[in-house]
Amino acid sequence: MMSSTKLLAHALKRSPPQICAARLSSLRRQHGNIATAFCQPGSCFNQSDDHKQRIWPPLLAGPNCGRRFFRVTPAGIVNAAPASVQPYLRLMRLDKPIGTWLLYLPCAWSIGLAADPGCLPDLRMLALFGVGALLMRGAGCTINDMWDKDFDVKVSRTATRPIASGEITPFQALVFLGGQLSLALGVLLCLNYYSIALGAASLSLVVTYPLMKRITYWPQFVLGLTFNWGALLGWSAVKGSCDWSVCLPLYVSGVMWTLIYDTIYAHQDKDDDLKVGVKSTALRFQENTKLWLSGFTGAMLSGLVLAGANADQTLPYYCAVSAVAIHLAHQIYAVDINRPEDCWKKFASNRNLGLLLFLGIVTGKLWKKRNDHQSETQLNSISS
């Protein structure tokens, strides 16, 4: 068991339940692994001390302490896995799928835009890119945690990550990274040669991104370049090469989107970042954050309009872009950058924003076929 868990257990042994109950409830919500660790067979709370058995486990783990329940959620899947596997699943953030969604959605946008008029996006490509996003997000998190292990132990939100907490050694993480990248290569090799070369070119960004927070106040920009590579790759996987008049504006829009949501995300850790010397756009913008985010929003929407125009998109697409504009305006107006829980809530809402745009792309393609059919019918009537 982690030494931090033992220390907490020792502290709780000396603390009256009525004082610590509220704090333990908070810990249970934030760090489910602590509750799980305390309730495992052989832990300090399952020894002969009747006081600890009767009082602390229910406070930490709730009424179901000692029993394993499977819940069909990402966190439930991780918690139901064997104890030896759980640290690796948490290392690749399988219990926090929002990052996988944010990596996948630009791929889905591009695949949707590349579909033929009147057709749904290529389902095989959507599935391949979904698997690829899961693996590459996991690989990126592994690389990030390997680089940042010394920083993570000093930041409250990241101190329980598997490498920082000692659950996984750097060598074990390196082996696990090799496995993830090998599987991701298998997915990439299912694509055409142009896309294989294009996909391989992104690896340098994946490896170097975690270092940017040591060098520049703009690591979110580098993350945007990395996370939105799928906006290029999705189109080339369907069409055989990139149409830069569509792909480039879409890619720029994705980069701007990442600057928006990851700056909001970075405000969660700004106090800790200052202490450990890590840089971010949150620290760069400070109280001018909303002004900067408004500028990024304008650039993102302009890119989406240009990409749609060059892809001959139709009314439903532009309705979706308008809805995206409203969603972003609400995020920026309503976010409280000094409340970490509100920053997380606004950050996580970007999954719905991305799905909304994807729905508009798909509907726009289907609408285009309908319009083409109506135009053809009118021309035939005039000819007759």
CSV table of N, CA and C in Angstrom, one decimal, residues 239-311:
chain,number,residue,atom,x,y,z
A,239,LYS,N,-10.0,10.3,-47.9
A,239,LYS,CA,-9.8,10.8,-49.3
A,239,LYS,C,-8.4,10.4,-49.9
A,240,GLY,N,-7.5,10.0,-49.1
A,240,GLY,CA,-6.1,9.6,-49.6
A,240,GLY,C,-5.1,10.7,-49.5
A,241,SER,N,-5.5,11.9,-49.3
A,241,SER,CA,-4.6,13.1,-49.1
A,241,SER,C,-5.5,14.2,-48.5
A,242,CYS,N,-4.8,15.3,-48.1
A,242,CYS,CA,-5.5,16.4,-47.4
A,242,CYS,C,-5.9,17.4,-48.5
A,243,ASP,N,-7.1,17.9,-48.4
A,243,ASP,CA,-7.6,19.1,-49.1
A,243,ASP,C,-7.3,20.2,-48.1
A,244,TRP,N,-6.2,21.0,-48.3
A,244,TRP,CA,-5.8,22.0,-47.4
A,244,TRP,C,-6.8,23.1,-47.2
A,245,SER,N,-7.6,23.4,-48.2
A,245,SER,CA,-8.6,24.4,-48.1
A,245,SER,C,-9.7,24.1,-47.1
A,246,VAL,N,-9.8,22.8,-46.8
A,246,VAL,CA,-10.8,22.4,-45.7
A,246,VAL,C,-10.0,22.0,-44.4
A,247,CYS,N,-9.0,21.3,-44.6
A,247,CYS,CA,-8.3,20.7,-43.4
A,247,CYS,C,-7.6,21.8,-42.6
A,248,LEU,N,-6.9,22.7,-43.3
A,248,LEU,CA,-6.2,23.7,-42.5
A,248,LEU,C,-7.0,24.6,-41.7
A,249,PRO,N,-8.1,25.2,-42.2
A,249,PRO,CA,-9.0,26.0,-41.3
A,249,PRO,C,-9.6,25.2,-40.2
A,250,LEU,N,-9.9,23.9,-40.5
A,250,LEU,CA,-10.5,23.0,-39.4
A,250,LEU,C,-9.4,22.8,-38.4
A,251,TYR,N,-8.2,22.6,-38.8
A,251,TYR,CA,-7.1,22.4,-37.8
A,251,TYR,C,-6.9,23.6,-37.0
A,252,VAL,N,-6.8,24.8,-37.6
A,252,VAL,CA,-6.6,26.0,-36.8
A,252,VAL,C,-7.8,26.2,-35.8
A,253,SER,N,-9.0,25.9,-36.3
A,253,SER,CA,-10.2,26.0,-35.4
A,253,SER,C,-10.0,25.1,-34.1
A,254,GLY,N,-9.5,23.9,-34.4
A,254,GLY,CA,-9.3,23.0,-33.3
A,254,GLY,C,-8.2,23.5,-32.3
A,255,VAL,N,-7.2,24.1,-32.9
A,255,VAL,CA,-6.1,24.6,-32.0
A,255,VAL,C,-6.7,25.7,-31.1
A,256,MET,N,-7.5,26.6,-31.7
A,256,MET,CA,-8.1,27.6,-30.9
A,256,MET,C,-9.0,27.1,-29.9
A,257,TRP,N,-9.7,26.0,-30.2
A,257,TRP,CA,-10.6,25.4,-29.2
A,257,TRP,C,-9.8,24.8,-28.1
A,258,THR,N,-8.7,24.2,-28.4
A,258,THR,CA,-7.9,23.7,-27.3
A,258,THR,C,-7.3,24.8,-26.4
A,259,LEU,N,-7.0,25.9,-27.0
A,259,LEU,CA,-6.5,27.1,-26.2
A,259,LEU,C,-7.6,27.5,-25.2
A,260,ILE,N,-8.9,27.4,-25.7
A,260,ILE,CA,-10.0,27.9,-24.8
A,260,ILE,C,-10.2,26.9,-23.7
A,261,TYR,N,-10.4,25.6,-24.0
A,261,TYR,CA,-10.7,24.7,-22.9
A,261,TYR,C,-9.5,24.4,-22.0
A,262,ASP,N,-8.3,24.3,-22.6
A,262,ASP,CA,-7.2,24.0,-21.7
A,262,ASP,C,-6.7,25.1,-20.9
A,263,THR,N,-7.0,26.4,-21.3
A,263,THR,CA,-6.7,27.5,-20.4
A,263,THR,C,-7.6,27.5,-19.2
A,264,ILE,N,-8.9,27.2,-19.5
A,264,ILE,CA,-9.8,27.1,-18.4
A,264,ILE,C,-9.4,25.9,-17.4
A,265,TYR,N,-9.0,24.8,-18.0
A,265,TYR,CA,-8.5,23.7,-17.2
A,265,TYR,C,-7.3,24.1,-16.4
A,266,ALA,N,-6.4,24.9,-17.0
A,266,ALA,CA,-5.1,25.2,-16.3
A,266,ALA,C,-5.4,26.1,-15.1
A,267,HIS,N,-6.5,26.8,-15.1
A,267,HIS,CA,-6.8,27.7,-13.9
A,267,HIS,C,-7.0,26.9,-12.6
A,268,GLN,N,-7.2,25.6,-12.8
A,268,GLN,CA,-7.4,24.7,-11.6
A,268,GLN,C,-6.1,24.7,-10.8
A,269,ASP,N,-4.9,24.7,-11.5
A,269,ASP,CA,-3.7,24.4,-10.8
A,269,ASP,C,-2.8,25.6,-10.8
A,270,LYS,N,-3.3,26.8,-11.0
A,270,LYS,CA,-2.4,28.0,-11.1
A,270,LYS,C,-1.6,28.3,-9.9
A,271,ASP,N,-2.2,28.1,-8.7
A,271,ASP,CA,-1.5,28.3,-7.5
A,271,ASP,C,-0.3,27.4,-7.3
A,272,ASP,N,-0.6,26.1,-7.5
A,272,ASP,CA,0.5,25.1,-7.4
A,272,ASP,C,1.5,25.3,-8.5
A,273,ASP,N,1.1,25.7,-9.7
A,273,ASP,CA,2.0,25.9,-10.8
A,273,ASP,C,3.0,27.0,-10.5
A,274,LEU,N,2.5,28.1,-9.8
A,274,LEU,CA,3.4,29.1,-9.4
A,274,LEU,C,4.4,28.6,-8.4
A,275,LYS,N,4.0,27.8,-7.5
A,275,LYS,CA,5.0,27.3,-6.5
A,275,LYS,C,6.1,26.4,-7.1
A,276,VAL,N,5.7,25.6,-8.1
A,276,VAL,CA,6.7,24.6,-8.6
A,276,VAL,C,7.4,25.2,-9.9
A,277,GLY,N,7.0,26.3,-10.3
A,277,GLY,CA,7.6,26.9,-11.5
A,277,GLY,C,7.2,26.5,-12.8
A,278,VAL,N,5.9,26.0,-12.9
A,278,VAL,CA,5.4,25.5,-14.2
A,278,VAL,C,4.6,26.6,-14.9
A,279,LYS,N,4.7,26.8,-16.2
A,279,LYS,CA,4.1,27.9,-16.9
A,279,LYS,C,2.8,27.4,-17.6
A,280,SER,N,1.9,28.3,-17.9
A,280,SER,CA,0.7,28.0,-18.6
A,280,SER,C,0.0,29.3,-19.1
A,281,THR,N,-0.9,29.2,-20.0
A,281,THR,CA,-1.7,30.3,-20.4
A,281,THR,C,-2.5,30.9,-19.3
A,282,ALA,N,-2.9,30.1,-18.4
A,282,ALA,CA,-3.7,30.7,-17.2
A,282,ALA,C,-2.9,31.7,-16.5
A,283,LEU,N,-1.6,31.4,-16.3
A,283,LEU,CA,-0.7,32.3,-15.6
A,283,LEU,C,-0.3,33.5,-16.5
A,284,ARG,N,-0.3,33.3,-17.8
A,284,ARG,CA,0.0,34.3,-18.7
A,284,ARG,C,-1.1,35.3,-18.8
A,285,PHE,N,-2.3,34.8,-18.9
A,285,PHE,CA,-3.5,35.7,-19.1
A,285,PHE,C,-4.0,36.3,-17.8
A,286,GLN,N,-4.0,35.5,-16.7
A,286,GLN,CA,-4.5,35.9,-15.4
A,286,GLN,C,-5.9,36.5,-15.5
A,287,GLU,N,-6.1,37.7,-15.0
A,287,GLU,CA,-7.4,38.3,-15.0
A,287,GLU,C,-7.9,38.7,-16.4
A,288,ASN,N,-7.1,38.7,-17.4
A,288,ASN,CA,-7.5,39.0,-18.8
A,288,ASN,C,-7.9,37.7,-19.5
A,289,THR,N,-8.0,36.6,-18.8
A,289,THR,CA,-8.3,35.3,-19.4
A,289,THR,C,-9.5,35.4,-20.3
A,290,LYS,N,-10.6,36.0,-19.9
A,290,LYS,CA,-11.9,36.0,-20.6
A,290,LYS,C,-11.7,36.8,-21.9
A,291,LEU,N,-10.9,37.8,-21.9
A,291,LEU,CA,-10.7,38.6,-23.1
A,291,LEU,C,-9.9,37.8,-24.2
A,292,TRP,N,-8.9,37.1,-23.7
A,292,TRP,CA,-8.1,36.2,-24.6
A,292,TRP,C,-9.0,35.1,-25.1
A,293,LEU,N,-9.8,34.5,-24.3
A,293,LEU,CA,-10.7,33.4,-24.7
A,293,LEU,C,-11.7,33.9,-25.7
A,294,SER,N,-12.2,35.1,-25.6
A,294,SER,CA,-13.1,35.6,-26.6
A,294,SER,C,-12.4,35.8,-28.0
A,295,GLY,N,-11.2,36.2,-28.0
A,295,GLY,CA,-10.4,36.3,-29.2
A,295,GLY,C,-10.2,34.9,-29.9
A,296,PHE,N,-9.9,33.9,-29.0
A,296,PHE,CA,-9.7,32.6,-29.6
A,296,PHE,C,-11.1,32.0,-30.1
A,297,THR,N,-12.2,32.4,-29.5
A,297,THR,CA,-13.5,32.0,-30.0
A,297,THR,C,-13.8,32.5,-31.3
A,298,GLY,N,-13.5,33.8,-31.5
A,298,GLY,CA,-13.7,34.4,-32.8
A,298,GLY,C,-12.9,33.8,-33.9
A,299,ALA,N,-11.6,33.4,-33.6
A,299,ALA,CA,-10.8,32.7,-34.6
A,299,ALA,C,-11.3,31.3,-34.9
A,300,MET,N,-11.7,30.6,-33.8
A,300,MET,CA,-12.3,29.3,-34.0
A,300,MET,C,-13.5,29.3,-34.9
A,301,LEU,N,-14.4,30.2,-34.7
A,301,LEU,CA,-15.6,30.3,-35.5
A,301,LEU,C,-15.3,30.7,-36.9
A,302,SER,N,-14.4,31.6,-37.1
A,302,SER,CA,-14.0,32.0,-38.5
A,302,SER,C,-13.5,30.8,-39.2
A,303,GLY,N,-12.6,30.0,-38.6
A,303,GLY,CA,-12.1,28.8,-39.2
A,303,GLY,C,-13.1,27.8,-39.6
A,304,LEU,N,-14.1,27.6,-38.7
A,304,LEU,CA,-15.2,26.6,-38.9
A,304,LEU,C,-16.1,27.1,-40.1
A,305,VAL,N,-16.3,28.4,-40.2
A,305,VAL,CA,-17.1,28.9,-41.3
A,305,VAL,C,-16.4,28.7,-42.6
A,306,LEU,N,-15.0,29.0,-42.6
A,306,LEU,CA,-14.2,28.8,-43.8
A,306,LEU,C,-14.1,27.4,-44.2
A,307,ALA,N,-13.9,26.5,-43.3
A,307,ALA,CA,-13.9,25.0,-43.6
A,307,ALA,C,-15.2,24.6,-44.2
A,308,GLY,N,-16.3,25.0,-43.6
A,308,GLY,CA,-17.6,24.6,-44.1
A,308,GLY,C,-17.9,25.1,-45.5
A,309,ALA,N,-17.5,26.4,-45.7
A,309,ALA,CA,-17.7,26.9,-47.1
A,309,ALA,C,-16.9,26.2,-48.1
A,310,ASN,N,-15.6,25.9,-47.8
A,310,ASN,CA,-14.8,25.1,-48.8
A,310,ASN,C,-15.2,23.7,-48.9
A,311,ALA,N,-15.9,23.1,-47.9
A,311,ALA,CA,-16.4,21.8,-48.1
A,311,ALA,C,-17.9,21.7,-48.6
